[in-house]
Coordinates of N, CA and C in Angstrom, one line a residue:
X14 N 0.8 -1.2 0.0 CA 0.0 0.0 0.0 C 0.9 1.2 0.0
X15 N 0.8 2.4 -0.9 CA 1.6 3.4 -0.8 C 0.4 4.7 -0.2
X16 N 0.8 5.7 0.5 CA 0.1 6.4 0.9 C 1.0 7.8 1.2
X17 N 0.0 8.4 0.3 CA 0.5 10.0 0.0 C 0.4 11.2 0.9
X18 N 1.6 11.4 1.8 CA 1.5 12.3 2.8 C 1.7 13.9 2.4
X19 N 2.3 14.1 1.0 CA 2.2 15.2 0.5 C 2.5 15.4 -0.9
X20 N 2.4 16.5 -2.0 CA 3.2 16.1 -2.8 C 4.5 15.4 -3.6
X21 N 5.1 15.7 -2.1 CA 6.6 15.4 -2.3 C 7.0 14.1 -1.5
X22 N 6.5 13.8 -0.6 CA 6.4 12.7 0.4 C 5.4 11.6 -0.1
X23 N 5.8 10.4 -0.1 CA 5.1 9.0 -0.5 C 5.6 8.3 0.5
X24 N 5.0 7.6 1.1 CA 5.2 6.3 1.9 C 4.7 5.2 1.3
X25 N 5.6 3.9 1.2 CA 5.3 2.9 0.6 C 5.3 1.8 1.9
X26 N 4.4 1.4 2.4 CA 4.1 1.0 3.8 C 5.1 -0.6 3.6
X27 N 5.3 -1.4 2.2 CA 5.8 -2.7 2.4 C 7.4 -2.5 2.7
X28 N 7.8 -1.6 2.2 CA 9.5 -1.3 2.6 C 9.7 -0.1 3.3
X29 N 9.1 0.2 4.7 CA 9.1 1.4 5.1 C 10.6 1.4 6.1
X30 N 11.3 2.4 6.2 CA 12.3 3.1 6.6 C 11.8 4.1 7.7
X31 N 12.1 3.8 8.6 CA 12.0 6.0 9.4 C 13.0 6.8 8.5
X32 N 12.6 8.1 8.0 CA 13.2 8.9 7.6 C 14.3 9.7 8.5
X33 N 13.6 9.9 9.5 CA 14.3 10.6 10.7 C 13.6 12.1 10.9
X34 N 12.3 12.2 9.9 CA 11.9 13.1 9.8 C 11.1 14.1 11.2
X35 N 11.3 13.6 12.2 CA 10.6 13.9 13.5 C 9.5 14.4 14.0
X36 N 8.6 13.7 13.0 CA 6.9 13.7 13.5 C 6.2 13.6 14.3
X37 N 6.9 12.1 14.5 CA 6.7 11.6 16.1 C 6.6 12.5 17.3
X38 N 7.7 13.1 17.4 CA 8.2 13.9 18.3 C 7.7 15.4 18.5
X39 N 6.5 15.9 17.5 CA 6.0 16.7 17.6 C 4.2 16.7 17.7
X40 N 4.1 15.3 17.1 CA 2.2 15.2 17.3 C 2.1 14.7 18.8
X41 N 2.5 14.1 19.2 CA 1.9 13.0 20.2 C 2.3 13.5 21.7
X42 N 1.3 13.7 22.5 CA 2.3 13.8 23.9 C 3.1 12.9 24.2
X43 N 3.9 13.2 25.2 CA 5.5 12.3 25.4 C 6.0 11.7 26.7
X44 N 5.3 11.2 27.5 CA 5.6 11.0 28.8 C 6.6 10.2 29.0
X45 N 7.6 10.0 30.4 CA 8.7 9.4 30.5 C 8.1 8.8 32.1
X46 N 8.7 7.6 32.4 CA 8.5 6.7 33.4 C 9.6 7.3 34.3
X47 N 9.5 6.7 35.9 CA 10.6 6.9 36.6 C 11.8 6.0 36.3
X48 N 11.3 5.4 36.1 CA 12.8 4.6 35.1 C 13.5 4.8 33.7
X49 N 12.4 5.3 33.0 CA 13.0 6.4 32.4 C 14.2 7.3 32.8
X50 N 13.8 8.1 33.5 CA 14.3 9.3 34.3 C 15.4 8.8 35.1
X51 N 15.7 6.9 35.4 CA 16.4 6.5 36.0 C 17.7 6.8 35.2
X52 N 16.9 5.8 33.9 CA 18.3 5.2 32.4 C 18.6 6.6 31.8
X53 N 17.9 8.0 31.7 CA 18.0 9.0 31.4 C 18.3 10.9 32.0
X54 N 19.0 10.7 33.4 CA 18.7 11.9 34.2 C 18.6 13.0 33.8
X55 N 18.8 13.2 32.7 CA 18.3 14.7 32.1 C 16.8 14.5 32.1
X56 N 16.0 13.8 31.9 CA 14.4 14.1 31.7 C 14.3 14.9 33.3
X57 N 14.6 14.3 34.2 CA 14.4 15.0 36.0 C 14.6 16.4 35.9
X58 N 15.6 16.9 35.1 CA 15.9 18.5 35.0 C 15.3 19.1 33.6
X59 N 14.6 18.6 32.6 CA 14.0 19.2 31.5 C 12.9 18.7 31.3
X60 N 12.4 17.9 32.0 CA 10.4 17.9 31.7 C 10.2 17.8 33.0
X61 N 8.5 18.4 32.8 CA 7.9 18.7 34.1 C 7.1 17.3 34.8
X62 N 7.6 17.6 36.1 CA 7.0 16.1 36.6 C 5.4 16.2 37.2
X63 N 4.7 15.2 36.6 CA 3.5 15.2 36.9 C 2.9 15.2 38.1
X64 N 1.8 15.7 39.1 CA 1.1 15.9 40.4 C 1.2 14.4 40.5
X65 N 1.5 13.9 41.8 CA 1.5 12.2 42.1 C 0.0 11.9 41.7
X66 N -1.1 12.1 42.0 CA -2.8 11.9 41.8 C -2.2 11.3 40.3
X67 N -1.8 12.1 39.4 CA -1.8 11.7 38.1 C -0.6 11.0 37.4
X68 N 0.2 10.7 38.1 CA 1.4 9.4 37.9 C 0.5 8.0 37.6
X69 N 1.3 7.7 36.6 CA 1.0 5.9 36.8 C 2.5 5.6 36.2
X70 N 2.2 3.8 36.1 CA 3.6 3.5 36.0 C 4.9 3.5 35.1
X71 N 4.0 3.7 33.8 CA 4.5 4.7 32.9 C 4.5 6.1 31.9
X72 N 3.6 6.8 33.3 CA 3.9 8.0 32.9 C 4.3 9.1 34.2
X73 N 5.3 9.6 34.7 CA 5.8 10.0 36.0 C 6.1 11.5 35.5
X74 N 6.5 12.1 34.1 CA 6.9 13.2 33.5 C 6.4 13.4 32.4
X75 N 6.2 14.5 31.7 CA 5.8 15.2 30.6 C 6.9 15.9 30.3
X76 N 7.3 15.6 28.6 CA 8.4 16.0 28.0 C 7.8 16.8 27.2
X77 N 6.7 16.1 26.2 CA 6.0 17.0 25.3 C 4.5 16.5 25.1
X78 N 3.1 17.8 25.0 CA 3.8 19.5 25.1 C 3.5 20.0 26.5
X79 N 4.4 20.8 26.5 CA 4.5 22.2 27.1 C 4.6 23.7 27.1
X80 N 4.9 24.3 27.5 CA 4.0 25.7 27.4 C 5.3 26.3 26.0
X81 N 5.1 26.5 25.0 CA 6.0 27.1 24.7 C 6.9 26.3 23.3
X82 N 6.3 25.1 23.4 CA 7.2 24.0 22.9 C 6.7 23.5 21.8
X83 N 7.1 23.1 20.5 CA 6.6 23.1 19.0 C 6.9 21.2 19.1
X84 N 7.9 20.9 19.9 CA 8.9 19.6 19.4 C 9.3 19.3 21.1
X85 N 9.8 17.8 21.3 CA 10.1 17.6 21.9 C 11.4 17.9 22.4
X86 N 11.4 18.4 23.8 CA 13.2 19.1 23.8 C 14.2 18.5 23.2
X87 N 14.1 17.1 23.3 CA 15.6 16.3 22.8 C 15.3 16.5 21.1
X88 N 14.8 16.8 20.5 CA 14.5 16.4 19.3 C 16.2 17.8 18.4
X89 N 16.5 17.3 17.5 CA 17.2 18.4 17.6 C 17.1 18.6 16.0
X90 N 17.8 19.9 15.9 CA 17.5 20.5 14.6 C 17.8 19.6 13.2
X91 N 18.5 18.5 13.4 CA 18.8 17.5 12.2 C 18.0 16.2 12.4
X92 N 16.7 16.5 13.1 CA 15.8 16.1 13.3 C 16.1 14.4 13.9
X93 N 17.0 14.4 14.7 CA 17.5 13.5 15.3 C 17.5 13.4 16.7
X94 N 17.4 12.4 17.7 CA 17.2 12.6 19.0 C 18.1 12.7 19.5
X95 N 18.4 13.7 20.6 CA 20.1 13.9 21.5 C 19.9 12.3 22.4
X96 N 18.6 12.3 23.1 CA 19.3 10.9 24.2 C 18.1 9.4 24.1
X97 N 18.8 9.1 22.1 CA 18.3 8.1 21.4 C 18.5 6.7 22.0
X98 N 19.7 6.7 22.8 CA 20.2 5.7 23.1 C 19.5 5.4 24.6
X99 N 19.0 6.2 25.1 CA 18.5 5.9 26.2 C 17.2 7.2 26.7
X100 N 16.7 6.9 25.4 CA 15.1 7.2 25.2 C 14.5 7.1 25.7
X101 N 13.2 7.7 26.1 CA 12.0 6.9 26.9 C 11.5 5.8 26.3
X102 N 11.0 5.0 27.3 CA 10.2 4.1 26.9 C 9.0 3.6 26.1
X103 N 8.3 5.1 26.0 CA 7.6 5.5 24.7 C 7.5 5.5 23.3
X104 N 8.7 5.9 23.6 CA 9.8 6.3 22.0 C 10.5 5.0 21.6
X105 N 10.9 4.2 22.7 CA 11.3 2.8 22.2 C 9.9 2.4 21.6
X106 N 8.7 1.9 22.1 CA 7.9 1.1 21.3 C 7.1 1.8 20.5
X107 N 7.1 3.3 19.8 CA 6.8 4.0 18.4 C 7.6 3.2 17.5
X108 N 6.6 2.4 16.8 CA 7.3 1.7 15.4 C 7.1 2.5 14.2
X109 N 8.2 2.8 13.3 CA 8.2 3.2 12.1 C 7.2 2.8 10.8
X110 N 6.3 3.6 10.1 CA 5.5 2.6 9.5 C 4.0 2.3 10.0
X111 N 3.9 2.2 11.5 CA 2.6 1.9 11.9 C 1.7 2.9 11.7
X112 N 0.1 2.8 12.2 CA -0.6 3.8 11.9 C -0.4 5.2 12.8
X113 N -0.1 5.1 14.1 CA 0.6 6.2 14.8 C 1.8 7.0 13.8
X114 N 2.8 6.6 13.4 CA 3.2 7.0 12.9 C 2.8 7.7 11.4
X115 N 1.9 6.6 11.0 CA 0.9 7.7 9.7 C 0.4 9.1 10.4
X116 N 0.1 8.8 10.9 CA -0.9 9.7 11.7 C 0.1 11.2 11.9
X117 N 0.9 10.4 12.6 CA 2.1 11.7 13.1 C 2.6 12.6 11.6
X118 N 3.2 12.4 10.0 CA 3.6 12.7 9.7 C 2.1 13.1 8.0
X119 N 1.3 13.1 9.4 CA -0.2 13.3 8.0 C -0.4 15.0 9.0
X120 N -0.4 14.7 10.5 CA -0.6 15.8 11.0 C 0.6 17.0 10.7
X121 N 1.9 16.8 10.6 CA 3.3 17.6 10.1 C 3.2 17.7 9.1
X122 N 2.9 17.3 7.6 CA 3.0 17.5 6.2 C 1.7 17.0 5.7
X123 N 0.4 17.2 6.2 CA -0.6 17.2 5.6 C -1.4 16.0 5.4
X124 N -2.9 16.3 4.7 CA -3.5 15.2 4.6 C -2.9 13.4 3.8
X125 N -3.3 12.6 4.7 CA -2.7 11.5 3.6 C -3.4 10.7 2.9
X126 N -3.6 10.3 1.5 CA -4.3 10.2 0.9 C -3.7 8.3 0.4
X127 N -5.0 7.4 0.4 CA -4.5 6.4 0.1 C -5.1 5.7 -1.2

């Protein structure tokens, strides 16, 4: 199935690649676990931690959105994540290709037409 995210953008869903385009990282809110925050200590000093009432077990912080904020802080201008290697847990199970991910890169470059 190929499906047309803009005129210049085609996704062909049987050989799909992440581009590194960083969609993801701008549609979706972004929560990080306390273990998260364990394998990653910068989230504790750059996203806001949520009132305990509204904690669960994986979601303890909000990275994105926030007041002010287009993209997820780590996301960086070459559309690449600064702390990929020890990402939230979130961002580990966003698969490339899926329909979240349609979704993410229909909301950034427009309707997708199939």
């Amino acid at each position: 199935m190929r499906v047309i995210l803009s005129p210049r953008m085609t996704l062909d869903l049987t050989e799909y690649d992440c581009t590194a385009c960083g969609a993801c990282c701008r549609s979706f809110p972004i929560f990080a676990s306390e273990a998260d925050a364990v394998r990653e200590p910068a989230i504790r000093n750059e996203a806001r931690r949520l009132p305990e009432h509204l904690e669960t077990e994986d979601k303890a912080y909000q990275l994105f959105p926030l007041p002010f904020q287009t993209r997820c802080p780590y996301l960086k201008e070459d559309e690449l994540c600064r702390i990929y290697e020890s990402r939230p847990s979130v961002c580990r199970r966003f698969e490339a290709g899926s329909a979240q991910c349609i979704e993410a890169r229909r909301r950034q470059f427009g309707e997708a037409e199939q």
